[in-house]
Coordinates of C-alpha atoms in Angstrom, one line a residue:
M97 CA -19.9 -38.4 37.3
S98 CA -18.1 -35.0 36.5
L99 CA -15.0 -33.2 37.6
L100 CA -15.3 -30.3 39.9
V101 CA -12.7 -28.0 41.6
V102 CA -13.3 -25.5 44.3
G103 CA -10.5 -23.5 45.6
L104 CA -8.7 -20.2 46.3
S105 CA -5.3 -18.9 45.5
H106 CA -3.1 -15.8 45.4
R107 CA -5.1 -14.7 42.4
S108 CA -8.5 -14.7 44.2
A109 CA -7.7 -14.1 47.8
P110 CA -5.3 -11.8 49.8
V111 CA -2.4 -13.4 51.6
S112 CA -4.0 -12.8 55.1
V113 CA -7.0 -15.1 53.9
L114 CA -4.6 -17.6 52.4
E115 CA -2.7 -17.8 55.6
R116 CA -5.7 -18.3 57.8
A117 CA -7.1 -20.9 55.4
S118 CA -3.9 -22.9 55.3
L119 CA -4.3 -26.5 56.3
T120 CA -2.0 -28.7 58.5
T121 CA -1.2 -32.2 57.2
D122 CA -3.7 -33.7 59.5
A123 CA -6.4 -31.3 58.4
Q124 CA -5.7 -32.2 54.8
V125 CA -6.1 -35.8 55.5
K126 CA -9.4 -35.2 57.4
L127 CA -10.7 -33.0 54.6
L128 CA -10.1 -35.7 51.9
Q129 CA -11.8 -38.3 54.1
D130 CA -14.8 -36.2 54.7
T131 CA -15.1 -35.2 51.1
V132 CA -15.3 -38.8 49.8
A133 CA -17.8 -39.5 52.6
A134 CA -20.0 -36.8 51.4
E135 CA -22.9 -37.7 49.2
P136 CA -22.1 -35.8 46.0
A137 CA -18.4 -36.8 45.8
A138 CA -17.1 -40.3 44.7
E139 CA -13.4 -39.4 44.9
A140 CA -11.3 -36.5 45.9
A141 CA -7.8 -35.0 45.8
L142 CA -6.4 -31.9 47.4
L143 CA -3.6 -29.5 46.1
A144 CA -2.5 -27.3 49.0
T145 CA 0.6 -25.1 48.7
C146 CA 1.5 -21.7 50.2
N147 CA -0.3 -19.9 47.4
R148 CA -3.4 -22.1 46.8
I149 CA -5.8 -24.6 48.3
E150 CA -7.8 -26.5 45.7
L151 CA -10.3 -29.4 46.3
Y152 CA -10.8 -31.6 43.3
A153 CA -13.8 -34.1 43.3
D154 CA -15.7 -36.3 41.0
V155 CA -19.3 -35.4 41.7
D156 CA -22.7 -36.5 40.4
K157 CA -24.5 -33.1 41.0
F158 CA -22.9 -29.7 40.2
H159 CA -24.7 -27.4 42.6
A160 CA -24.8 -29.9 45.4
G161 CA -21.1 -30.5 44.8
V162 CA -20.2 -26.8 45.0
A163 CA -22.1 -26.4 48.1
E164 CA -20.6 -29.3 49.9
L165 CA -17.0 -28.7 48.9
S166 CA -17.1 -25.0 49.9
T167 CA -18.7 -26.0 53.2
L168 CA -15.9 -28.6 53.9
L169 CA -13.2 -26.2 52.9
A170 CA -14.5 -23.6 55.4
Q171 CA -14.9 -26.2 58.1
H172 CA -11.4 -27.5 57.9
S173 CA -9.8 -24.2 57.3
G174 CA -11.3 -22.4 60.2
V175 CA -12.4 -19.5 58.0
G176 CA -16.2 -18.9 58.1
L177 CA -18.0 -19.8 54.9
E178 CA -19.5 -16.4 54.5
E179 CA -16.0 -14.8 54.8
L180 CA -14.5 -17.5 52.5
T181 CA -17.0 -17.6 49.7
P182 CA -16.1 -14.3 48.0
Y183 CA -12.5 -15.6 47.4
L184 CA -13.5 -19.1 46.2
Y185 CA -13.5 -19.9 42.4
V186 CA -15.2 -22.9 40.8
H187 CA -14.2 -24.8 37.6
Y188 CA -16.2 -27.7 36.2
E189 CA -15.6 -30.5 33.7
D190 CA -13.2 -29.2 30.8
R191 CA -12.6 -25.9 32.6
A192 CA -11.5 -27.9 35.6
V193 CA -9.1 -29.9 33.5
H194 CA -7.8 -26.7 31.8
H195 CA -7.2 -25.1 35.3
L196 CA -5.1 -28.0 36.6
F197 CA -3.1 -28.4 33.4
S198 CA -2.3 -24.6 33.5
V199 CA -1.3 -24.9 37.1
A200 CA 1.0 -27.8 36.2
C201 CA 2.7 -25.8 33.5
G202 CA 3.3 -22.8 35.8
L203 CA 1.0 -20.4 34.0
D204 CA -1.0 -19.8 37.2
S205 CA 2.0 -19.4 39.5
M206 CA 3.0 -16.1 41.1
V207 CA 6.1 -16.5 39.1
V208 CA 5.2 -17.8 35.7
G209 CA 7.0 -20.9 34.6
E210 CA 8.1 -22.1 38.1
G211 CA 8.6 -25.8 38.1
Q212 CA 8.1 -26.5 41.9
I213 CA 4.4 -27.0 41.4
L214 CA 5.0 -30.3 39.6
G215 CA 6.4 -31.8 42.8
Q216 CA 3.4 -30.4 44.7
I217 CA 1.0 -32.1 42.2
K218 CA 2.8 -35.3 42.6
D219 CA 2.7 -35.2 46.3
S220 CA -1.1 -34.4 46.2
L221 CA -1.7 -37.5 43.9
A222 CA 0.4 -39.7 46.3
R223 CA -1.7 -38.6 49.3
A224 CA -4.9 -39.2 47.6
Q225 CA -3.7 -42.7 46.5
E226 CA -2.6 -43.5 50.0
L227 CA -6.0 -42.6 51.3
N228 CA -7.8 -44.4 48.6
S229 CA -9.6 -41.1 47.8
A230 CA -8.5 -41.0 44.1
G231 CA -10.3 -43.2 41.7
R232 CA -10.0 -43.6 38.0
L233 CA -10.8 -40.0 37.1
L234 CA -8.4 -38.2 39.4
N235 CA -5.7 -40.7 38.9
D236 CA -5.9 -40.1 35.3
L237 CA -6.2 -36.3 35.6
F238 CA -3.2 -35.8 38.0
Q239 CA -1.0 -38.1 36.1
Q240 CA -1.9 -36.4 32.9
A241 CA -1.3 -33.0 34.5
L242 CA 2.2 -34.1 35.4
R243 CA 2.9 -35.2 31.8
V244 CA 1.6 -31.9 30.4
G245 CA 3.7 -29.9 32.8
K246 CA 6.9 -31.8 31.8
R247 CA 6.0 -31.4 28.2
A248 CA 5.6 -27.7 28.6
H249 CA 9.0 -27.4 30.3
S250 CA 10.7 -29.6 27.8
E251 CA 9.2 -28.1 24.6
T252 CA 9.1 -24.5 25.4
G253 CA 11.2 -21.9 27.3
I254 CA 8.4 -21.3 30.0
D255 CA 10.7 -22.2 32.8
R256 CA 13.2 -19.5 32.0
A257 CA 11.1 -17.0 33.9
G258 CA 10.9 -19.1 37.0
Q259 CA 14.4 -20.6 37.1
S260 CA 16.4 -17.5 35.8
L261 CA 14.5 -14.6 37.4
V262 CA 16.9 -14.7 40.3
T263 CA 19.9 -14.9 38.0
F264 CA 18.6 -12.1 35.8
G265 CA 17.9 -10.0 38.8
L266 CA 21.4 -10.5 40.1
E267 CA 22.8 -9.6 36.8
Q268 CA 20.9 -6.3 36.9
L269 CA 22.3 -5.6 40.4
A270 CA 25.8 -6.4 39.1
A271 CA 25.1 -3.7 36.2
G272 CA 25.8 -6.3 33.6
G273 CA 29.1 -7.5 35.2
D274 CA 30.1 -11.0 36.1
V275 CA 27.8 -12.1 38.9
Q276 CA 30.3 -14.3 40.6
T277 CA 32.9 -11.6 40.5
W278 CA 30.3 -9.1 42.0
A279 CA 29.0 -11.5 44.6
R280 CA 32.3 -12.9 45.9
G281 CA 32.8 -12.2 49.6
K282 CA 29.5 -10.3 50.0
K283 CA 27.1 -10.8 53.0
A284 CA 23.5 -11.6 51.8
L285 CA 20.2 -11.4 53.5
V286 CA 17.3 -13.5 52.1
I287 CA 13.8 -12.7 53.3
G288 CA 11.3 -15.5 52.8
A289 CA 11.8 -19.2 52.6
G290 CA 9.5 -20.2 49.7
S291 CA 10.6 -21.5 46.3
M292 CA 11.9 -18.3 44.8
S293 CA 13.7 -17.2 48.0
S294 CA 15.3 -20.6 48.4
L295 CA 16.4 -20.5 44.7
A296 CA 17.9 -17.0 45.4
A297 CA 19.7 -18.2 48.5
A298 CA 21.1 -21.2 46.6
T299 CA 22.2 -19.0 43.7
L300 CA 23.9 -16.6 45.9
A301 CA 25.7 -19.3 47.8
R302 CA 27.0 -20.8 44.5
A303 CA 28.0 -17.4 43.2
G304 CA 30.4 -17.1 46.1
V305 CA 28.9 -14.9 48.9
A306 CA 30.6 -15.3 52.2
E307 CA 27.4 -15.4 54.3
V308 CA 23.7 -15.9 53.8
V309 CA 21.2 -14.9 56.5
V310 CA 17.6 -16.2 56.1
A311 CA 14.7 -14.4 57.6
N312 CA 11.2 -15.8 57.4
R313 CA 7.8 -15.4 59.2
T314 CA 7.9 -19.0 60.2
F315 CA 11.4 -19.4 61.8
D316 CA 11.5 -23.2 61.4
R317 CA 11.4 -22.8 57.6
A318 CA 14.2 -20.3 57.8
E319 CA 16.3 -22.6 59.9
R320 CA 15.6 -25.5 57.5
L321 CA 16.7 -23.4 54.5
A322 CA 19.9 -22.3 56.3
Q323 CA 20.7 -25.8 57.2
I324 CA 20.4 -26.9 53.6
L325 CA 22.6 -24.1 52.5
A326 CA 25.2 -24.8 55.2
E327 CA 25.4 -28.6 54.4
G328 CA 25.5 -28.2 50.6
D329 CA 28.2 -30.0 48.9
D330 CA 28.6 -27.4 46.1
T331 CA 29.0 -24.4 48.3
D332 CA 31.2 -23.3 51.2
V333 CA 29.0 -20.6 52.8
L334 CA 28.1 -19.6 56.3
A335 CA 24.4 -19.7 56.7
R336 CA 22.1 -18.9 59.6
A337 CA 18.4 -18.1 60.3
V338 CA 17.0 -15.1 62.1
P339 CA 13.4 -14.0 62.9
M340 CA 11.8 -11.4 60.8
E341 CA 12.1 -8.8 63.7
S342 CA 15.9 -8.9 63.0
V343 CA 15.6 -7.7 59.4
P344 CA 16.4 -4.0 60.1
F345 CA 19.5 -4.9 62.1
E346 CA 20.7 -7.5 59.6
L347 CA 20.1 -5.1 56.8
T348 CA 22.7 -2.7 58.3
R349 CA 25.4 -5.4 57.9
A350 CA 24.2 -6.9 54.6
D351 CA 25.7 -6.0 51.1
V352 CA 22.8 -7.6 49.2
A353 CA 19.3 -8.4 50.2
V354 CA 16.7 -10.4 48.4
S355 CA 13.1 -10.4 49.4
C356 CA 10.2 -12.6 48.1
T357 CA 7.5 -13.1 50.5
G358 CA 3.7 -13.2 50.4
A359 CA 3.3 -10.1 52.6
T360 CA 0.6 -7.7 51.6
G361 CA 2.5 -4.7 52.9
L362 CA 6.0 -3.5 52.7
V363 CA 8.7 -5.7 54.3
M364 CA 11.4 -2.9 53.9
T365 CA 10.5 0.8 54.0
A366 CA 12.6 3.5 52.5
E367 CA 13.3 4.6 56.1
S368 CA 14.8 1.3 57.1
V369 CA 16.9 1.1 53.9
A370 CA 18.1 4.8 54.4
A371 CA 19.1 3.8 58.1
A372 CA 20.9 0.7 56.8
V373 CA 23.3 2.7 54.6
E374 CA 23.8 5.6 56.9
G375 CA 27.6 6.1 57.4
R376 CA 28.5 3.4 54.8
T377 CA 28.8 5.7 51.7
A378 CA 31.4 8.3 51.0
A379 CA 28.7 10.9 50.7
P380 CA 25.5 11.2 52.8
S381 CA 22.7 9.0 51.7
A382 CA 20.9 11.4 49.5
V383 CA 17.6 10.9 47.8
A384 CA 18.3 11.3 44.1
D385 CA 15.7 14.1 43.6
G386 CA 17.5 16.3 46.2
T387 CA 15.0 16.0 49.0
S388 CA 15.9 14.7 52.4
A389 CA 15.6 11.1 53.3
P390 CA 12.2 10.2 54.8
D391 CA 11.5 11.0 58.4
G392 CA 14.7 12.9 59.0
G393 CA 16.8 9.9 57.8
P394 CA 20.3 10.3 56.4
G395 CA 20.6 12.5 53.5
R396 CA 21.1 16.2 52.8
T397 CA 18.3 18.5 53.8
A398 CA 16.1 20.2 51.2
A399 CA 18.0 23.1 49.6
T400 CA 16.7 26.5 50.6
G401 CA 15.4 28.9 48.0
A402 CA 18.6 31.0 48.2
E403 CA 20.7 27.9 47.7
R404 CA 18.7 26.9 44.6
G405 CA 18.8 30.4 43.2
D406 CA 15.0 30.3 43.3
L407 CA 12.4 32.4 45.1
P408 CA 12.9 32.2 48.8
A409 CA 10.6 29.9 50.7
T410 CA 7.6 31.6 52.4
G411 CA 5.8 30.2 55.4
L412 CA 2.2 30.3 54.8
G413 CA -0.3 31.9 57.2
G414 CA 0.9 35.6 57.2
E415 CA -0.3 36.6 53.8
D416 CA -3.7 38.0 54.8
G417 CA -5.8 39.2 51.8
C418 CA -3.7 37.2 49.3
P419 CA -6.2 36.1 46.5
L420 CA -4.2 32.8 46.1
D421 CA -5.8 29.6 47.5
L422 CA -3.0 29.1 49.9
P423 CA -4.1 25.6 51.3
A424 CA -4.0 24.2 47.7
V425 CA -0.3 25.0 47.4
Q426 CA 0.7 24.5 51.0
G427 CA 3.9 22.4 51.3
T428 CA 5.2 23.2 47.9
A429 CA 9.1 23.4 48.4
G430 CA 10.4 26.9 47.6
F431 CA 7.0 28.5 47.2
S432 CA 6.4 32.2 47.5
V433 CA 3.3 34.0 47.2
L434 CA 5.4 36.8 45.5
G435 CA 7.1 34.9 42.9
E436 CA 6.5 33.4 39.4
A437 CA 5.8 30.1 40.9
A438 CA 2.7 31.4 42.7
V439 CA 1.0 32.6 39.5
A440 CA 1.6 30.0 36.8
G441 CA -1.7 28.8 35.5
M442 CA -3.8 31.5 37.3
A443 CA -6.9 33.0 35.8
A444 CA -6.4 36.4 34.3
A445 CA -8.8 38.1 36.8
D446 CA -7.0 36.4 39.7
L447 CA -3.6 37.4 38.3
E448 CA -4.7 41.1 38.2
Q449 CA -5.9 40.9 41.8
H450 CA -2.6 39.4 42.8
A451 CA -0.6 41.9 41.1
A452 CA -2.5 44.7 42.6
W453 CA -2.2 43.2 46.1
V454 CA 1.7 42.9 45.6
D455 CA 2.0 46.3 44.1
N456 CA 0.0 47.9 46.9
G457 CA 2.4 46.4 49.4
T458 CA -0.3 44.6 51.4
V459 CA 2.3 42.0 52.2
G460 CA 3.7 44.4 54.7
G461 CA 5.6 47.2 53.2
A462 CA 8.4 47.7 50.8
Q463 CA 10.8 45.7 52.8
R464 CA 10.0 42.8 55.1
A465 CA 12.1 40.9 57.5
A466 CA 13.3 37.6 56.1
R467 CA 11.4 34.5 57.3
P468 CA 13.3 31.7 58.8
G469 CA 15.2 29.7 56.3
T470 CA 15.6 32.5 53.7
A471 CA 18.8 34.2 52.9
G472 CA 17.7 37.9 53.4
P473 CA 14.7 40.2 53.2
L474 CA 12.0 39.9 50.5
D475 CA 11.9 42.3 47.7
P476 CA 8.1 42.6 46.8
M477 CA 8.8 45.2 44.1
S478 CA 10.9 42.7 42.0
D479 CA 8.2 40.2 42.4
A480 CA 5.6 42.8 41.4
D481 CA 7.5 43.6 38.2
A482 CA 7.6 39.9 37.3
I483 CA 3.9 39.6 37.8
A484 CA 3.3 42.7 35.8
A485 CA 5.4 41.3 33.0
L486 CA 3.2 38.0 33.2
A487 CA 0.1 40.2 33.0
A488 CA 1.4 41.9 29.9
T489 CA 2.0 38.4 28.4
V490 CA -1.5 37.4 29.2
A491 CA -2.7 40.5 27.3
A492 CA -0.6 39.6 24.3
V493 CA -1.1 35.9 24.0
G494 CA -4.2 35.2 25.9
R495 CA -2.8 32.7 28.4
I496 CA -0.5 32.5 31.4
P497 CA 2.7 30.7 30.6
E498 CA 3.7 27.8 32.8
R499 CA 6.4 28.2 35.3
R500 CA 9.8 28.2 33.7
R501 CA 12.0 25.3 34.6
P502 CA 14.9 26.2 36.7
E503 CA 18.3 26.1 35.4
P504 CA 19.8 22.6 35.7
A505 CA 21.8 22.3 38.9
D506 CA 24.9 20.3 39.2
E507 CA 23.9 17.5 41.3
P508 CA 26.7 15.9 43.4
P509 CA 27.8 12.5 42.0
R510 CA 25.8 9.7 43.2
P511 CA 27.8 7.4 45.6
E512 CA 28.6 4.0 44.6
P513 CA 26.1 1.4 45.8
V514 CA 26.9 -0.2 49.2
L515 CA 23.5 -2.1 49.5
F516 CA 22.0 -4.0 46.6
L517 CA 18.4 -4.9 46.9
L518 CA 16.5 -7.5 44.8
D519 CA 12.6 -7.5 45.3
L520 CA 11.0 -10.5 43.6
A521 CA 7.7 -10.2 45.3
M522 CA 4.3 -9.1 43.9
P523 CA 3.0 -7.0 45.4
R524 CA 6.4 -5.5 46.2
D525 CA 8.2 -6.2 49.4
I526 CA 10.6 -3.1 49.2
D527 CA 9.5 0.5 49.1
A528 CA 10.1 1.8 45.5
A529 CA 11.3 5.1 47.1
A530 CA 14.5 3.2 47.9
H531 CA 15.4 3.8 44.3
R532 CA 16.2 7.4 45.1
L533 CA 18.5 6.7 48.0
G534 CA 22.2 7.4 47.4
G535 CA 24.3 4.3 48.0
V536 CA 21.4 1.9 47.1
R537 CA 20.7 0.0 44.0
L538 CA 17.2 -1.6 43.8
V539 CA 16.0 -4.0 41.2
D540 CA 12.4 -5.1 41.4
I541 CA 9.8 -6.9 39.2
E542 CA 8.9 -3.7 37.4
S543 CA 12.5 -2.9 36.5
L544 CA 13.1 -6.6 35.6
A545 CA 10.1 -6.4 33.3
E546 CA 11.5 -3.3 31.6
A547 CA 14.9 -4.9 31.3
S548 CA 13.6 -8.1 29.8
A549 CA 11.0 -6.4 27.4
G550 CA 12.8 -8.1 24.5
A551 CA 12.8 -11.5 25.9
P552 CA 10.7 -14.2 24.1
M553 CA 8.7 -14.8 27.3
A554 CA 5.4 -13.9 25.7
A555 CA 5.9 -16.4 22.9
D556 CA 6.7 -19.1 25.3
V557 CA 3.5 -18.4 27.3
D558 CA 1.5 -18.5 24.1
Q559 CA 3.1 -21.8 23.1
V560 CA 2.4 -23.3 26.5
R561 CA -1.3 -22.2 26.3
R562 CA -1.6 -24.0 23.0
I563 CA -0.2 -27.1 24.5
V564 CA -2.6 -26.9 27.4
S565 CA -5.6 -26.4 25.0
D566 CA -4.6 -29.4 22.8
E567 CA -4.0 -31.6 26.0
V568 CA -7.4 -30.6 27.5
A569 CA -9.2 -31.5 24.2
A570 CA -7.3 -34.9 24.1
F571 CA -8.1 -35.6 27.8
G572 CA -11.7 -34.8 27.2
A573 CA -12.0 -37.1 24.3
A574 CA -10.2 -39.9 26.2
L575 CA -12.5 -39.3 29.2
R576 CA -15.5 -39.5 27.2
A577 CA -14.4 -42.5 25.4
A578 CA -13.5 -44.2 28.7
H579 CA -16.9 -43.3 29.9
I580 CA -18.4 -45.8 27.3
T581 CA -15.8 -48.4 27.9
P582 CA -17.5 -50.3 30.8
T583 CA -20.7 -50.4 28.6
V584 CA -18.8 -51.9 25.6
V585 CA -17.0 -54.3 28.0
A586 CA -20.4 -55.4 29.4
L587 CA -21.8 -55.7 25.8
R588 CA -19.0 -58.0 24.8
T589 CA -19.2 -60.1 28.0
M590 CA -22.9 -60.6 27.3
A591 CA -22.1 -61.7 23.7
A592 CA -19.5 -64.1 25.0
D593 CA -21.9 -65.6 27.5
V594 CA -24.6 -66.0 24.7
V595 CA -21.9 -67.8 22.6
A596 CA -21.0 -70.1 25.5
S597 CA -24.7 -70.8 26.2
E598 CA -25.4 -71.8 22.6
I599 CA -22.3 -74.0 22.3
A600 CA -23.5 -75.8 25.5
R601 CA -26.9 -76.2 23.9
L602 CA -25.3 -77.5 20.8
D603 CA -23.4 -80.2 22.9
G604 CA -26.7 -81.3 24.3
R605 CA -28.3 -81.7 20.8
L606 CA -25.2 -83.2 19.3
P607 CA -23.5 -85.4 21.9
G608 CA -21.5 -87.3 19.5
L609 CA -19.8 -84.2 18.2
D610 CA -16.0 -84.6 18.4
D611 CA -13.7 -82.1 20.0
K612 CA -12.2 -80.9 16.7
H613 CA -15.6 -80.1 15.2
R614 CA -16.8 -78.5 18.5
A615 CA -13.8 -76.2 18.6
E616 CA -14.2 -75.2 14.9
I617 CA -17.9 -74.4 15.4
T618 CA -17.1 -72.4 18.6
Q619 CA -14.5 -70.4 16.9
T620 CA -16.7 -69.6 13.9
V621 CA -19.5 -68.4 16.2
R622 CA -17.2 -66.2 18.1
R623 CA -15.8 -64.7 14.9
V624 CA -19.3 -63.9 13.7
V625 CA -20.2 -62.2 17.0
D626 CA -16.9 -60.3 17.0
K627 CA -17.3 -59.1 13.4
L628 CA -20.9 -58.0 14.1
L629 CA -19.9 -56.1 17.2
H630 CA -16.6 -54.7 15.9
A631 CA -17.8 -51.8 13.8
P632 CA -20.6 -50.6 16.2
T633 CA -18.2 -50.7 19.2
V634 CA -15.4 -48.9 17.5
R635 CA -17.7 -46.4 16.0
V636 CA -19.5 -45.8 19.3
K637 CA -16.2 -45.1 21.0
Q638 CA -15.4 -42.5 18.3
L639 CA -18.7 -40.9 18.7
A640 CA -18.6 -40.9 22.4
A641 CA -15.2 -39.1 22.4
E642 CA -16.7 -36.1 20.7
P643 CA -18.4 -33.4 22.7
G644 CA -21.9 -34.4 23.7
G645 CA -21.2 -38.0 23.1
A646 CA -22.0 -39.2 26.6
G647 CA -25.4 -40.4 25.5
Y648 CA -24.1 -43.2 23.4
A649 CA -23.4 -45.3 26.5
D650 CA -27.1 -45.0 27.5
A651 CA -28.2 -45.9 23.9
L652 CA -26.1 -49.1 24.0
R653 CA -27.5 -50.1 27.4
T654 CA -31.0 -49.5 26.0
L655 CA -30.6 -51.2 22.6
F656 CA -29.0 -54.4 24.1
D657 CA -30.8 -54.4 27.3
L658 CA -27.6 -54.5 29.3
D659 CA -27.8 -55.1 33.1
P660 CA -26.8 -51.8 34.7
E661 CA -25.2 -53.7 37.6
A662 CA -23.0 -55.6 35.0
V663 CA -21.8 -52.2 33.7
A664 CA -21.2 -50.9 37.3
A665 CA -19.2 -54.0 38.1
V666 CA -16.9 -53.3 35.3
S667 CA -16.4 -49.7 36.4
R668 CA -15.7 -50.9 39.9
A669 CA -13.1 -53.3 38.7
E670 CA -11.4 -50.7 36.6
D671 CA -11.3 -48.2 39.6
S672 CA -9.9 -50.8 41.8
T673 CA -7.0 -51.4 39.3
E674 CA -6.4 -47.6 39.2
K675 CA -6.1 -47.3 42.9
D676 CA -3.5 -50.0 42.9
R677 CA -1.3 -47.9 40.7
G678 CA 1.5 -45.8 42.2
P679 CA 2.1 -42.2 41.6
A680 CA 3.5 -41.3 38.2

């Protein structure tokens, strides 16, 4: 028999597929029962979380096992097999062990190092034991995975990412100040009710916020988290739950918002953030680059050309005969077909044509009425002079200079933040354009990664990977050694039966033998048998623990003519003992 895992997770499937493939508690029970009832599988366990669904089984045939487990996952999830198959991954034998150990250490989590997965693995083992679907292999595997996960967290700093990402993010929002001082009295909005969002809500509550509002796609989970926060002994915070539809409104009254959902699209657009801070800053909510807020949202309008001291903006469509490719430059702020911006990077021949076009007044005469949004009439002659100067430069240096940067303008001071946003999701929940909104401070995974570039996280991950590799090798050796144990036990049982049979025969041939001598003879025979078997059985266990050592059990059975049923009986007895054990 061999270990096989078939599953899908946030790494292999989009959230929309994971959501559709999610299993209710009843469906999980039925899936386990149907798996062990299937021909290729002798035992099964299911690891089902919000980000993964993995079916583990001990199978006797690889291809048949993959086909059967994939079909069962499709049947019980309600997602068609053809649609589900592209998102499934398969791990076999040592690779399956390596995968589960990596999962237990948090290496495969959305947030590397998170520790909640250990509790989920423990629950999975308990469910399989309760249903008697876990035998010796899966009991040993899951219990060892729990030990490996605990070792990784105790011997390395891997949990610093999962447990302190929220705290680190809040420190960035507080601009290096004391988080508790910064958070005191604020109103917080937490979007999502998973492990990271729950951690964020609890951290904010302990930091001293006055209110925590929880929004989640599943309202029941939001209510449950809000209740836990409100009833907590270590906090005194007002907590309530709202549906996701209320997020835009709640954002208008929040001081800080934390989002960590599994959404594939944006939960907060720049428009909704701009609307949330409208009227809350001393100055209008301006986009930092000077453009207006999206979709006419709050913020100053784009400066006209005259205001910027640049060439006046020109509407496109009236420049008949202009050699420029107007559609290619359409929409450029402050663009003029007459000015220097129009000709930067042009070929020399095009430049000459454009200069002639301007010089000949084909734009409509020496003076032309100002277009809407400009400060006054255009002066094509000054533009023609600029273009002629550029043409002279081309002749001298052989290339057209790039457009000169405008003189730096004095930007109005950026208003102090009134809305602090922490985006812990990947992919992001909050539009990155919110970075440019005045009155908003946004910290996301990307900015956290930059801020923590010097952190020893990479070294911790490497150390955990070494632990996983060592533990996989040790588990594989123990598994291979355990595979031969029933054969060794059957061999020793057969030897004991032979000794007992020969002693009984001795009693028949020497009926006058007293008890003292009979006991001495029996002990001597047993010692001889034990010594003869000791070296071969110890050595065969060592050899069997090495890669490719599975054949030694077959060799023992053949050499000593062991009854296969006797070996199977030992295995069944050991499996029965394993099923009686409680979860680790």
